Tab-separated table of C-alpha atoms and ligand atoms in Angstrom:
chain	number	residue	atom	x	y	z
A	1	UNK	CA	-3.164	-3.384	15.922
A	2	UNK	CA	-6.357	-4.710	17.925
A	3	UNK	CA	-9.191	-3.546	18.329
A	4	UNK	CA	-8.444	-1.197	21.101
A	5	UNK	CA	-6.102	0.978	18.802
A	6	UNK	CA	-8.902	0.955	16.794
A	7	UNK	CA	-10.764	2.629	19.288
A	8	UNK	CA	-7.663	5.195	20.092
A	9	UNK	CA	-7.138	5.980	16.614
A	10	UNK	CA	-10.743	7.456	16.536
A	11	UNK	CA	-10.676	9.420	19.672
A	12	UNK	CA	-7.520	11.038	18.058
A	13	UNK	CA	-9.517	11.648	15.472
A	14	UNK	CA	-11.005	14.989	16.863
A	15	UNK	CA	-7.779	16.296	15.995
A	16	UNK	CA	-7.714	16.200	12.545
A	17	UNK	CA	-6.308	18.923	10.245
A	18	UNK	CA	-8.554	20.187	7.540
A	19	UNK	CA	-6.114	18.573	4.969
A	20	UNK	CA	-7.316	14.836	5.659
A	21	UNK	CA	-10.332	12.780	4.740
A	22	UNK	CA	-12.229	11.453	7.880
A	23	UNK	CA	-15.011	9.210	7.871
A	24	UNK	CA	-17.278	9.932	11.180
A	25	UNK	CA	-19.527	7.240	12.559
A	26	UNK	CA	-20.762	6.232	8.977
A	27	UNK	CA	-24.448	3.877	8.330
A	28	UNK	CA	-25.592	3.022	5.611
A	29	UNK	CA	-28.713	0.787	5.449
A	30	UNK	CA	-30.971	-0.043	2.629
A	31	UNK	CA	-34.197	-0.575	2.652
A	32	UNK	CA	-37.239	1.431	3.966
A	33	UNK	CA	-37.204	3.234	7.394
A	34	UNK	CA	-33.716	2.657	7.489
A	35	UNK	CA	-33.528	6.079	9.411
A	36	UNK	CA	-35.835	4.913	12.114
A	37	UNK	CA	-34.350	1.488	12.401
A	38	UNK	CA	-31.146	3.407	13.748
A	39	UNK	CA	-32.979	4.768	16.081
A	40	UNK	CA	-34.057	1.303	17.440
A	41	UNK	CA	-32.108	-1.031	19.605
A	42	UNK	CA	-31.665	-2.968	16.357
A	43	UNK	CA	-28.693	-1.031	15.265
A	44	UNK	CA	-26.759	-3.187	17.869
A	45	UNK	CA	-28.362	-6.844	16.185
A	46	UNK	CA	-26.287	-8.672	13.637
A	47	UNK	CA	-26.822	-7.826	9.660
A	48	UNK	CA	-28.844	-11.525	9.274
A	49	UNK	CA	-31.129	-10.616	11.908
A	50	UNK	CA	-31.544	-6.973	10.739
A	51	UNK	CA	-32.587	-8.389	6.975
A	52	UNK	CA	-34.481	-10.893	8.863
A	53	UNK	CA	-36.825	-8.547	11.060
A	54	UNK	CA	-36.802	-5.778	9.093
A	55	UNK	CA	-35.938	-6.645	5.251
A	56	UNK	CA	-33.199	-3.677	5.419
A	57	UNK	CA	-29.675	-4.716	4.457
A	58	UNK	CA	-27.193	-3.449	6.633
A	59	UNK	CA	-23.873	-2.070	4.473
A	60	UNK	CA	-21.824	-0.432	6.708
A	61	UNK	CA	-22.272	-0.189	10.806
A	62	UNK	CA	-20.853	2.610	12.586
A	63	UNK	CA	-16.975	2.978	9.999
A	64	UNK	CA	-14.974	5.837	11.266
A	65	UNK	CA	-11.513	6.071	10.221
A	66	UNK	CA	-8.917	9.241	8.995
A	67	UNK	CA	-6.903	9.217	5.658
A	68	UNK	CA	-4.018	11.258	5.575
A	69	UNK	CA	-2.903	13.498	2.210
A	70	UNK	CA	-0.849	11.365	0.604
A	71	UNK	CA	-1.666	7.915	1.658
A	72	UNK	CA	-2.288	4.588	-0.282
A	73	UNK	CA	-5.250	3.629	2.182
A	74	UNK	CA	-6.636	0.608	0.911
A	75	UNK	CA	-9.760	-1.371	2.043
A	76	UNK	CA	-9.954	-4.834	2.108
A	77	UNK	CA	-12.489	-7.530	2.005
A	78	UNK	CA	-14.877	-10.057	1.218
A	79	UNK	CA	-17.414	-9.727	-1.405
A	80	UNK	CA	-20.439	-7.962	0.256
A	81	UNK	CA	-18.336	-6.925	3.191
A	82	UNK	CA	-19.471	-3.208	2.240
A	83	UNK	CA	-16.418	-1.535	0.706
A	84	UNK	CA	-18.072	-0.297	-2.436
A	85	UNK	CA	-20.620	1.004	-0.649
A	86	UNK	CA	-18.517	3.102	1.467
A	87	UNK	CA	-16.328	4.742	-1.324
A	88	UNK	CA	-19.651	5.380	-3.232
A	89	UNK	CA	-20.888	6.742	0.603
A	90	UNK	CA	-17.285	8.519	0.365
A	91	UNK	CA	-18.448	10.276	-2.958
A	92	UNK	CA	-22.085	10.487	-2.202
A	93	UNK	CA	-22.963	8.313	-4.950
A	94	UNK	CA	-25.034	6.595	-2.456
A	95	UNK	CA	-26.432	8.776	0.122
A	96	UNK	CA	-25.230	7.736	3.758
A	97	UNK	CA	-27.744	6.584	6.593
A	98	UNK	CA	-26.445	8.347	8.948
A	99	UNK	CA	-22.700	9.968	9.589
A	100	UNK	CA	-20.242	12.390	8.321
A	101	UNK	CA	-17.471	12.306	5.500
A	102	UNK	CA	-15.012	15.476	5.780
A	103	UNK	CA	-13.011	16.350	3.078
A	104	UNK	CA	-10.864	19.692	3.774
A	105	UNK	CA	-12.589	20.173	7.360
A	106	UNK	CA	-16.156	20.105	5.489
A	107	UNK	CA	-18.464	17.951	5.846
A	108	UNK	CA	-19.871	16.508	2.479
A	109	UNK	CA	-22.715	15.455	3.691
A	110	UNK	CA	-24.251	18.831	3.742
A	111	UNK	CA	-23.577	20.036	0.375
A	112	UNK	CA	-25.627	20.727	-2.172
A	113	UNK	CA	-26.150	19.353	-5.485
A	114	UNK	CA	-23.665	22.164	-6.840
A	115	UNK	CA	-20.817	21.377	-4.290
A	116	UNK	CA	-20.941	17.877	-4.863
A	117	UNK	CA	-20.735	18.241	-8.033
A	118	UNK	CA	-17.858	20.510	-8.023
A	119	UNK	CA	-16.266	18.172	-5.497
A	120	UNK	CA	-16.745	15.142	-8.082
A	121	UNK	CA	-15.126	17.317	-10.417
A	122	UNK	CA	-11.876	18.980	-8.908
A	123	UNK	CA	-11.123	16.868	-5.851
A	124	UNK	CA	-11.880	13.408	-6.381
A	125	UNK	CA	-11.869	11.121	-9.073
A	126	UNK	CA	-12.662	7.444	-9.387
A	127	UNK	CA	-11.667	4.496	-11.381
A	128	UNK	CA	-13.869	1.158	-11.697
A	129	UNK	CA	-13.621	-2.213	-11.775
A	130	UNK	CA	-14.230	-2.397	-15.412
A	131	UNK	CA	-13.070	0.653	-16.779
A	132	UNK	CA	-16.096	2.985	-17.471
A	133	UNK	CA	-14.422	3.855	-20.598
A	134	UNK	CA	-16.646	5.378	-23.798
A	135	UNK	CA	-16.671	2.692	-26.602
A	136	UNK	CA	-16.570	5.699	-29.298
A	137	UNK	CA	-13.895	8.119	-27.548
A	138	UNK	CA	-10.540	6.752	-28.590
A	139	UNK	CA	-7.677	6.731	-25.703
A	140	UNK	CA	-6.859	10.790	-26.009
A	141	UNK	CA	-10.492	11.838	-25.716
A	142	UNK	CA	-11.159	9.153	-22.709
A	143	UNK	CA	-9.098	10.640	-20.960
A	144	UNK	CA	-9.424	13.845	-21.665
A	145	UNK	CA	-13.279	13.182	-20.650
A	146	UNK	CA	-12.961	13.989	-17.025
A	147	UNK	CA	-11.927	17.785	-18.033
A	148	UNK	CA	-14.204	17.898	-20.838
A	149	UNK	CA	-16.830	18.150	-18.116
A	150	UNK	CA	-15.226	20.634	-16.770
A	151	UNK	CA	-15.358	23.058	-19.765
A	152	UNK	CA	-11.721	23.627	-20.410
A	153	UNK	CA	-10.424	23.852	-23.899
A	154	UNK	CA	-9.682	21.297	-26.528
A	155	UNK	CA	-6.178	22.441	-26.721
A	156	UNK	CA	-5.530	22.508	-22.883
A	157	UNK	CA	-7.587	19.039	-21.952
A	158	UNK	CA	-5.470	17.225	-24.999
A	159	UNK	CA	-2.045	18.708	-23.437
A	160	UNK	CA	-3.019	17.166	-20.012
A	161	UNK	CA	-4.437	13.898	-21.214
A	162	UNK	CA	-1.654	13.637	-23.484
A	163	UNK	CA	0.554	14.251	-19.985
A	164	UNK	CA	-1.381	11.687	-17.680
A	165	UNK	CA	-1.236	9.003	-20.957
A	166	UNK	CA	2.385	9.413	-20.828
A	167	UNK	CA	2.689	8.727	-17.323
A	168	UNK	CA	0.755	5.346	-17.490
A	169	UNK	CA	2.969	4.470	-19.885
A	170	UNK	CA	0.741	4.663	-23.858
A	171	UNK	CA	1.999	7.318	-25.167
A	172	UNK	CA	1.435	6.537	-28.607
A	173	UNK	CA	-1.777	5.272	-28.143
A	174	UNK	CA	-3.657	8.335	-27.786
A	175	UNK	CA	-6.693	7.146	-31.395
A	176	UNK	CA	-6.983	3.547	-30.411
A	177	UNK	CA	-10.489	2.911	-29.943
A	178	UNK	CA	-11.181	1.295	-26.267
A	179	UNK	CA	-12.078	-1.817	-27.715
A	180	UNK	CA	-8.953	-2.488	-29.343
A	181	UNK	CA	-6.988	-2.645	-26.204
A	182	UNK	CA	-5.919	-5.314	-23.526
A	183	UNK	CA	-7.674	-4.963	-20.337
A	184	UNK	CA	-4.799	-3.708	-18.842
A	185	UNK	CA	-4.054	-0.969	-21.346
A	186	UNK	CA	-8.036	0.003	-20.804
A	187	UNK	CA	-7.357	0.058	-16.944
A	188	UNK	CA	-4.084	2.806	-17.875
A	189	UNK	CA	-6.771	4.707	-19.973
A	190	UNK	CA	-9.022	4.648	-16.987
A	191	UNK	CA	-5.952	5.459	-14.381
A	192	UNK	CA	-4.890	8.688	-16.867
A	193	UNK	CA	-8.173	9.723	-17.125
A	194	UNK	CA	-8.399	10.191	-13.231
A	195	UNK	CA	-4.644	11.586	-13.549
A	196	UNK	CA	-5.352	13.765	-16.330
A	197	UNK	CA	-7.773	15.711	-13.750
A	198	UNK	CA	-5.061	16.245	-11.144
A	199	UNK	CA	-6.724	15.443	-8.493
A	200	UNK	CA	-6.316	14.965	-4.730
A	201	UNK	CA	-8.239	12.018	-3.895
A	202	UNK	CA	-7.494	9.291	-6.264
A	203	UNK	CA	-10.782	6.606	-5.221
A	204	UNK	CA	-10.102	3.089	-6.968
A	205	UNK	CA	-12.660	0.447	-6.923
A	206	UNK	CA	-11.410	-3.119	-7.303
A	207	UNK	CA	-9.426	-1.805	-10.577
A	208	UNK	CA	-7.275	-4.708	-11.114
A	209	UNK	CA	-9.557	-7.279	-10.204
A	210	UNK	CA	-10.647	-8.023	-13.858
A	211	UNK	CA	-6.632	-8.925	-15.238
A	212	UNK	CA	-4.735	-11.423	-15.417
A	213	UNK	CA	-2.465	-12.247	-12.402
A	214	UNK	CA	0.774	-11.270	-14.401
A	215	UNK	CA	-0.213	-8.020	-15.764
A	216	UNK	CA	-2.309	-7.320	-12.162
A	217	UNK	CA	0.879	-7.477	-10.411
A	218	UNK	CA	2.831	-5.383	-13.568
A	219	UNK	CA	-0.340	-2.744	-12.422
A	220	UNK	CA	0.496	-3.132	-9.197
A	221	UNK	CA	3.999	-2.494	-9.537
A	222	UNK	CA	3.321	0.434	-11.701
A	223	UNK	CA	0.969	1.907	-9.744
A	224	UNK	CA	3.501	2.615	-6.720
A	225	UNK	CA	5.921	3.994	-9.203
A	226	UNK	CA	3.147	6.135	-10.129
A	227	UNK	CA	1.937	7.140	-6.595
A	228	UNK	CA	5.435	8.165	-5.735
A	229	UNK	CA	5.620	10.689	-8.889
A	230	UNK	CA	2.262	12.097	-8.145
A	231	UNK	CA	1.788	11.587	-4.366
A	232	UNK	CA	-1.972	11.512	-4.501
A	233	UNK	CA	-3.952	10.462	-1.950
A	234	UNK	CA	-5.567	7.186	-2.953
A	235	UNK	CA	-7.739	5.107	-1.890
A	236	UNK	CA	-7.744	1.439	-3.111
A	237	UNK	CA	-10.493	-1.261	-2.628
A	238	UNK	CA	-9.281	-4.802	-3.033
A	239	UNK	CA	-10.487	-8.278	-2.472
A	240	UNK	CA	-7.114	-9.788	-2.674
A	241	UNK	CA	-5.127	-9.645	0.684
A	242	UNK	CA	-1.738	-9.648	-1.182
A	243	UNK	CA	-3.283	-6.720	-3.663
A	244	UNK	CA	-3.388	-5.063	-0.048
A	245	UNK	CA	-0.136	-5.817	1.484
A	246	UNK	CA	1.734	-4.745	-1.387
A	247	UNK	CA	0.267	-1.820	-2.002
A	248	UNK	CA	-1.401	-0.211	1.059
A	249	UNK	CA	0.365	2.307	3.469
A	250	UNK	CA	-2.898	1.444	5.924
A	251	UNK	CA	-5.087	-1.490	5.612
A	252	UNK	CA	-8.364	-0.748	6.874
A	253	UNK	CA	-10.075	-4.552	6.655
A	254	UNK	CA	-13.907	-4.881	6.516
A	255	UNK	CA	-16.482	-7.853	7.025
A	256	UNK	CA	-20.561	-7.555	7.320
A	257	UNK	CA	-20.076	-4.209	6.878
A	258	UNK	CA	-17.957	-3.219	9.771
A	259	UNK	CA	-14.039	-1.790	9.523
A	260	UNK	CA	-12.436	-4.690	11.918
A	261	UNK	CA	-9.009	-3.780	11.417
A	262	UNK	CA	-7.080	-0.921	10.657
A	263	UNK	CA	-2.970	-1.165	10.732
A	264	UNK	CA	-0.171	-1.257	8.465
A	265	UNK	CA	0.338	-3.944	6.704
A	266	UNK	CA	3.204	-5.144	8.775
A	267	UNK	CA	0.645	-4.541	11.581
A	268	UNK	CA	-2.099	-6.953	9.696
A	269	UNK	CA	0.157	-9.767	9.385
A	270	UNK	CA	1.908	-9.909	13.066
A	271	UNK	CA	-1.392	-8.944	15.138
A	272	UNK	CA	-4.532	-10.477	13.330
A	273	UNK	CA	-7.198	-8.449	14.831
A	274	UNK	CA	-9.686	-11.831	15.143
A	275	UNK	CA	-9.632	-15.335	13.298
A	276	UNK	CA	-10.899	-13.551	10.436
A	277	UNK	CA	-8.142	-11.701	9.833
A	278	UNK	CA	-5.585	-14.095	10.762
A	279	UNK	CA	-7.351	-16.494	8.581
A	280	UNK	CA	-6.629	-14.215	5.753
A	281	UNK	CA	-3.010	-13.939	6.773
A	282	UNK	CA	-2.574	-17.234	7.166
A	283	UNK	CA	-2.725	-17.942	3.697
A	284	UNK	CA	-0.049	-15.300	3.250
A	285	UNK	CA	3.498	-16.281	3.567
A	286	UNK	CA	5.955	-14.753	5.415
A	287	UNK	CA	7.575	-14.092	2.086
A	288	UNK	CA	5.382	-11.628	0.804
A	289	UNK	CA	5.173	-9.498	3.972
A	290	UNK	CA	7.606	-9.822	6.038
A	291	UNK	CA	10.773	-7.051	4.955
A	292	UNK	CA	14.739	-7.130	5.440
A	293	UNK	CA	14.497	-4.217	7.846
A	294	UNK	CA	12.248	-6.425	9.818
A	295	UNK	CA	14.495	-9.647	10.244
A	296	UNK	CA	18.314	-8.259	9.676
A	297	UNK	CA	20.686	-7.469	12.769
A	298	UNK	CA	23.748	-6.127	13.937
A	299	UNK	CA	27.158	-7.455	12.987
A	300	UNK	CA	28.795	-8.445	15.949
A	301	UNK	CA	31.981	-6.649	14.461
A	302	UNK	CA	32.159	-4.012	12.158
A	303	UNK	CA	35.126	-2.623	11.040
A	304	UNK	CA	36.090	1.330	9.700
A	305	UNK	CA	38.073	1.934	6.749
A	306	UNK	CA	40.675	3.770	8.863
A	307	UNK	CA	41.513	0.819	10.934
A	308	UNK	CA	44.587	-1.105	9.700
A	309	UNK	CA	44.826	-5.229	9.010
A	310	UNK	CA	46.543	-5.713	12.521
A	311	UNK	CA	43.824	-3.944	14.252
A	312	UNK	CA	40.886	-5.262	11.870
A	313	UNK	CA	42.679	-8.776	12.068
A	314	UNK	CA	42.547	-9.241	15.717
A	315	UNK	CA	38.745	-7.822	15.845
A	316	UNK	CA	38.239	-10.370	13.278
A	317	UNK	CA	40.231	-12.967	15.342
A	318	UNK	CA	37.907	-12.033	18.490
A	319	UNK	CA	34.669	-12.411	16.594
A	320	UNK	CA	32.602	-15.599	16.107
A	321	UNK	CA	33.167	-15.697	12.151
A	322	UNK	CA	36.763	-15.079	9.852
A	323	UNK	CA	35.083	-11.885	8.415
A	324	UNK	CA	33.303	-8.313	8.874
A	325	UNK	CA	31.758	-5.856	7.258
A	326	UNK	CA	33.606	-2.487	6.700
A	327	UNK	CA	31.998	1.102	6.220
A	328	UNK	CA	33.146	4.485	6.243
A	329	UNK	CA	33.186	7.453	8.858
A	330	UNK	CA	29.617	7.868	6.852
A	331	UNK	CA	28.826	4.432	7.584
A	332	UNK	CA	28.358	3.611	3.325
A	333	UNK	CA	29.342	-0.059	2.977
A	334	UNK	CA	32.928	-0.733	1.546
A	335	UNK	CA	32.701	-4.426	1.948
A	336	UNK	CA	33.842	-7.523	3.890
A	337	UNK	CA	37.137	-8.243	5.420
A	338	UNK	CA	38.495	-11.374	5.914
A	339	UNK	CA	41.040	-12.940	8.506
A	340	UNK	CA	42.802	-14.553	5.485
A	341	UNK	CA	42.828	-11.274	3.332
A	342	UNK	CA	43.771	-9.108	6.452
A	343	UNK	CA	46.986	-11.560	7.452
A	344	UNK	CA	47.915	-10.908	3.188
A	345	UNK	CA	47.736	-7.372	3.862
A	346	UNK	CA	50.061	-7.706	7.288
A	347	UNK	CA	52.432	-9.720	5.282
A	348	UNK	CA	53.137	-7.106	2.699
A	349	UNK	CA	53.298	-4.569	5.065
A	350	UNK	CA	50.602	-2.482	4.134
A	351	UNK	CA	48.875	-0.236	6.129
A	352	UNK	CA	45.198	-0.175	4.135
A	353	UNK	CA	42.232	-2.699	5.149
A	354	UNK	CA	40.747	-1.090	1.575
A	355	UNK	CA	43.491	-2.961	-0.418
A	356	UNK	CA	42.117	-6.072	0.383
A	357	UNK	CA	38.286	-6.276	0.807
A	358	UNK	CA	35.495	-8.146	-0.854
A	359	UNK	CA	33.791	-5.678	-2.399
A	360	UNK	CA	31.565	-7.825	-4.715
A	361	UNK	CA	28.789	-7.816	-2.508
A	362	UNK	CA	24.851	-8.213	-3.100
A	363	UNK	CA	23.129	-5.906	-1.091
A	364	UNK	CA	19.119	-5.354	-0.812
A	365	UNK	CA	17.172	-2.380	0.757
A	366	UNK	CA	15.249	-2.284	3.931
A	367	UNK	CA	12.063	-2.533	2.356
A	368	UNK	CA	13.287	-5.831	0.299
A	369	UNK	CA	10.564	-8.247	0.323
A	370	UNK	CA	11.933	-12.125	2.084
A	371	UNK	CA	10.670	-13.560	-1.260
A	372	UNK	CA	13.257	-11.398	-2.952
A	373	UNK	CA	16.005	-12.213	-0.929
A	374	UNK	CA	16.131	-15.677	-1.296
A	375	UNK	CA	17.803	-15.168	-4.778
A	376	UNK	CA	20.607	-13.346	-3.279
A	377	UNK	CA	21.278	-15.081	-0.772
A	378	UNK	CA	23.228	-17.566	-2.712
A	379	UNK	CA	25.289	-15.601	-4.281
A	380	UNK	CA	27.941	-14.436	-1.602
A	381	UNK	CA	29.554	-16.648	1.263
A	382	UNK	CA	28.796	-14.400	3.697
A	383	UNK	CA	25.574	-12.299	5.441
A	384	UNK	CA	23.567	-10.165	3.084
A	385	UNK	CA	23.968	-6.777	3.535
A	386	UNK	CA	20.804	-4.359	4.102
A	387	UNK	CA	21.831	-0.750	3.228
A	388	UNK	CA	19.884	2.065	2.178
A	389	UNK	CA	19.546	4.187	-0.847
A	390	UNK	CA	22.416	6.307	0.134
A	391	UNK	CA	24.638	3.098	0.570
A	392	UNK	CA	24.502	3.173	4.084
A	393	UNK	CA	24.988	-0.359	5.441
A	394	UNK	CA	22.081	-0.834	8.125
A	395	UNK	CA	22.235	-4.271	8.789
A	396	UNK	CA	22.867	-7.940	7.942
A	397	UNK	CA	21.289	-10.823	7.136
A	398	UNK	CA	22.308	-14.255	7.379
A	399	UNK	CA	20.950	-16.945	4.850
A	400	UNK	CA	19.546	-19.020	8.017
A	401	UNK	CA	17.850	-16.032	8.936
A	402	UNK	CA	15.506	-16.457	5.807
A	403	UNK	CA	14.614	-19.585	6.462
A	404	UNK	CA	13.878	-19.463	10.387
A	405	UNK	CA	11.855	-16.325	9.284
A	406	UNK	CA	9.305	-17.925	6.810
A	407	UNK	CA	9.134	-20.402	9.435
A	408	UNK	CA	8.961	-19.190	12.498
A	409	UNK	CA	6.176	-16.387	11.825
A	410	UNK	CA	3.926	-19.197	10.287
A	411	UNK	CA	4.114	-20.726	13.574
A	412	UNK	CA	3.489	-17.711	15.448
A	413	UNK	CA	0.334	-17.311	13.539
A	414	UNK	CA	-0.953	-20.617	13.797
A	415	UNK	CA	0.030	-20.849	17.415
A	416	UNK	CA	-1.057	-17.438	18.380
B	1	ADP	N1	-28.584	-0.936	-3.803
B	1	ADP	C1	-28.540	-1.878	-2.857
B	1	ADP	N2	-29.685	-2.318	-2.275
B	1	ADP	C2	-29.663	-3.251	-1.312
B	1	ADP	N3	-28.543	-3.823	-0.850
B	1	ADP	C3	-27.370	-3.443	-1.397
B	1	ADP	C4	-27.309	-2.459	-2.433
B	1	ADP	N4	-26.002	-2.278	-2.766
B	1	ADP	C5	-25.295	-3.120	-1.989
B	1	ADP	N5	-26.097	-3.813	-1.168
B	1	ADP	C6	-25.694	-4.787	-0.150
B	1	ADP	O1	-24.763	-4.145	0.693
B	1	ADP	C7	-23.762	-5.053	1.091
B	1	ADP	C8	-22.407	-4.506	0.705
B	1	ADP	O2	-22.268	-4.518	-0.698
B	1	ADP	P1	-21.014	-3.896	-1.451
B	1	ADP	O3	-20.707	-2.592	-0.870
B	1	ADP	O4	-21.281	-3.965	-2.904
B	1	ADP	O5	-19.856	-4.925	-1.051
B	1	ADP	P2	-18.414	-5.160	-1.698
B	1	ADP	O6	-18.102	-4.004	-2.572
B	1	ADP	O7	-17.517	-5.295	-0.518
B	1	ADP	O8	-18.504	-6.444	-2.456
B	1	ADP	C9	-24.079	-6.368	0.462
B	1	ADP	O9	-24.797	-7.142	1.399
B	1	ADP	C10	-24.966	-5.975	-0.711
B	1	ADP	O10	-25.849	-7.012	-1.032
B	2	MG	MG1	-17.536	-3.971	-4.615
C-alpha cells in the first residue's frame, strides 16, 4: 500500500458504520499554545523545527485511520514515533490537540467526565508495558480489579476473573501474590484482567516488550489463540516489526508522529511505503512473512480418484514429472500417483488409482509461514502440498520454490 491508498482509505472513511473505531484528523501537541500553533502555518513545518521555534513537541500530525470490530490493528514504531500517545489520545488519557476519536458513531471527544469514565469502564480496557498490577492483590483479585470498579459483587467478579484466568492459561494461580510470578505470568494476570471485563476494545501498550524473546513469542502465539476465542477488537502497539507481522491483521506504521503506512502485513513487506519502511523490512526475511498461499501453484496434472491407472498413467506419461497429485470430486487430497505405481496397478488388472497411491504426505496450510516449511520439505520426494483445514488440496509447492522465494523477494526489496 502507498501512500495514495492511504489517502483512499480515509476518504472511504465517511462511510463508516457506527460499529468501528475511527480516528479523524488527530493532533496532539504539547506544550503551551499548542491550539494556536495549529492555527499557524507551522502545522505544515517538521517536528525539530516546531520544538525549535516554538518549544512545543509535536506527537502526532494529522493520524486518521478506521479499525474494524474484530481486528488485531497493531501500530508500529520507533521509540518517540507517537504511538503511546495516540492510544492514550484513543482513551483520552491525554487530551487530543485537535481531532476526533469515534467509538460506536460517537465522538469521544465530547464526553463528559461521566461518559468517559463509563467508556473506560465497559468498552475499553488497556494493558501496559509493565503490568500495572497491585503488589498486595494476589492473581484472583487483580483481575477481578477492573469489575471491582465497577461495583459488581464479590461472588460474580471472582466467577469472571476466575473465567478470564483460565483462559490465559493460570488457573490455579488465582492467591499468588504478583511478585511471585515470572513476567510473563504477570503479563497473563494483566491480559485476564482486561478479559475478565469483557470488553470490546482490547488497547495493548508494548505488553510484551519487557520478556524474554522465548516466552514473548509463547505470548505471541497465545495471544492469537486467544483473539480467535474471544474475537475482540484489539489494538496492539509494538516496537518490534516481527511482533507486528505476526500478529497484526493491519499494520498502521508511525514515525515523528505521523501514520506513514497502513496495509496488511503482506502489504508492508512487498510495497514499503518509503526507505523507512523498507528499511524495517529489510531486516525481515522472507521467512517470517512471506506464506504458502503466497508462493505455491498449480500442478500441471492433477488426477481424480475416479480415473483409472491407464487413464492416470498416460496423464502422468504426458506431464513433465513421473507423478500427480490426486483429490476427490470434493477436491480433499488423497495423495500422489506415480507412473511406476500406476503401471503395478495396470499389471494386476485393477481398475482403482486408490490402491496404489502415496498417501504419506506432509501437507501445510495456506497461512504456513516459509520458515515453517523448510522442515517439511525434506521429508517427501515430491511437491508439498498446501490444503486447507477441510483437506482441500489448494496448491503445491516445490522445495526449489522455498529457496528462490527467500531469495528472490530480498532482491526485490533491495532492488526496488
Ligand atoms: N507529557 C509529554 N510532554 C511532552 N512531550 C511528550 C510527552 N509525552 C510524550 N511526549 C513526546 O511525544 C513524542 C511521542 O512519544 P510517545 O507517544 O511516548 O512515543 P512512543 O510510545 O512511540 O515511544 C515523543 O517525542 C515524546 O518525547
Ligand atoms: Mg510508548
Amino acid at each position: 500500500m502507498n501512500m495514495g491508498k492511504i489517502l483512499n482509505t480515509q476518504k472511504e472513511q465517511t462511510l463508516s458504520g457506527p460499529e468501528c473505531l475511527e480516528v479523524k484528523n488527530l493532533w496532539k501537541i504539547f506544550g503551551p499554545k499548542a491550539k494556536n500553533l495549529l492555527k499557524s502555518d507551522l502545522r505544515n513545518v517538521p517536528k525539530e523545527e516546531i520544538l525549535e521555534k516554538t518549544g512545543c513537541v509535536l506527537a502526532l500530525r494529522d493520524i486518521s485511520f478506521r479499525i474494524e470490530p474484530g481486528e488485531f490493528f497493531v501500530i508500529m514504531g520507533l521509540s518517540g514515533s507517537g504511538k503511546s500517545t495516540l492510544i492514550r489520545c484513543i482513551l483520552r488519557l491525554i487530551e487530543p490537540t485537535a481531532g476526533s476519536i469515534i467509538i460506536h458513531g460517537d465522538d469521544i471527544c465530547k464526553y463528559d467526565k461521566e461518559k468517559l469514565t463509563h467508556m473506560r469502564r465497559y468498552t475499553t480496557s488497556m494493558v501496559f508495558q509493565h503490568f500495572g498490577l497491585l503488589p498486595h492483590y494476589n492473581v484472583l483479585d487483580n483481575a477481578a480489579y477492573g469489575l471491582k470498579v465497577r461495583g459488581m459483587s464479590k461472588e460474580e467478579r471472582y466467577a469472571k476473573a476466575e473465567q478470564a484466568l483460565e483462559t490465559v492459561g493460570l488457573k490455579g494461580w488465582e492467591s499468588y501474590y504478583p511478585g511471585s510470578l515470572s513476567g510473563g505470568m504477570q503479563q497473563r494476570v494483566g491480559l485476564a484482567r482486561s478479559l475478565a471485563t469483557d470488553p470490546e476494545i482490547l488497547i495493548m501498550d508494548e505488553p510484551f516488550s519487557g520478556l524474554d524473546p522465548l516466552i514473548r513469542r509463547q505470548m505471541q502465539d497465545e495471544l492469537v489463540e486467544i483473539q480467535e476465542k474471544v474475537k475482540k477488537t484489539i489494538i496492539f502497539v509494538t516496537h518490534d516489526l516481527y511482533e507486528a507481522l505476526k500478529l497484526g491483521s493491519h499494520i498502521a506504521i508511525m514515525r515523528n508522529g505521523e501514520v506513514i503506512q497502513i496495509g496488511t502485513p503482506e502489504e508492508v513487506f512487498t510495497e514499503p511505503a518509503d526507505d523507512y519502511v523498507r528499511d524495517f523490512v529489510q531486516e525481515a526475511s522472507p521467512a517470517k512473512v512471506l506464506t504458502a498461499g503466497k508462493i505455491m501453484k498449480e500442478p500441471g496434472v492433477l488426477l481424480y480418484e475416479w480415473q483409472g491407472p491407464k487413464a492416470a498413467r498416460h496423464m502422468i506419461n504426458v506431464s513433465e514429472h513421473d507423478y500427480a497429485f490426486v483429490v476427490t470430486k470434493h477436491h480433499e487430497l488423497l495423495g500422489i500417483a506415480t507412473f511406476d505405481g500406476m503401471n503395478a496397478l495396470i499389471r494386476k488388472g485393477s481398475g482403482s488409482i486408490r490402491e496404489a497411491l502415496v498417501t504419506d504426505l506432509p501437507t501445510c496450510g495456506p497461512n504456513t509461514l516459509l520458515e515453517d516449511l523448510f522442515p517439511l520439505a525434506p521429508l517427501s520426494p515430491y511437491p508439498l502440498a498446501v490444503t486447507d483445514e477441510k483437506g482441500k488440496f489448494l496448491g503445491q509447492i516445490r522445495n526449489r520454490t522455498i529457496i528462490e522465494s527467500m531469495i528472490r523477494d530480498r532482491e526485490e526489496v533491495v532492488n526496488d
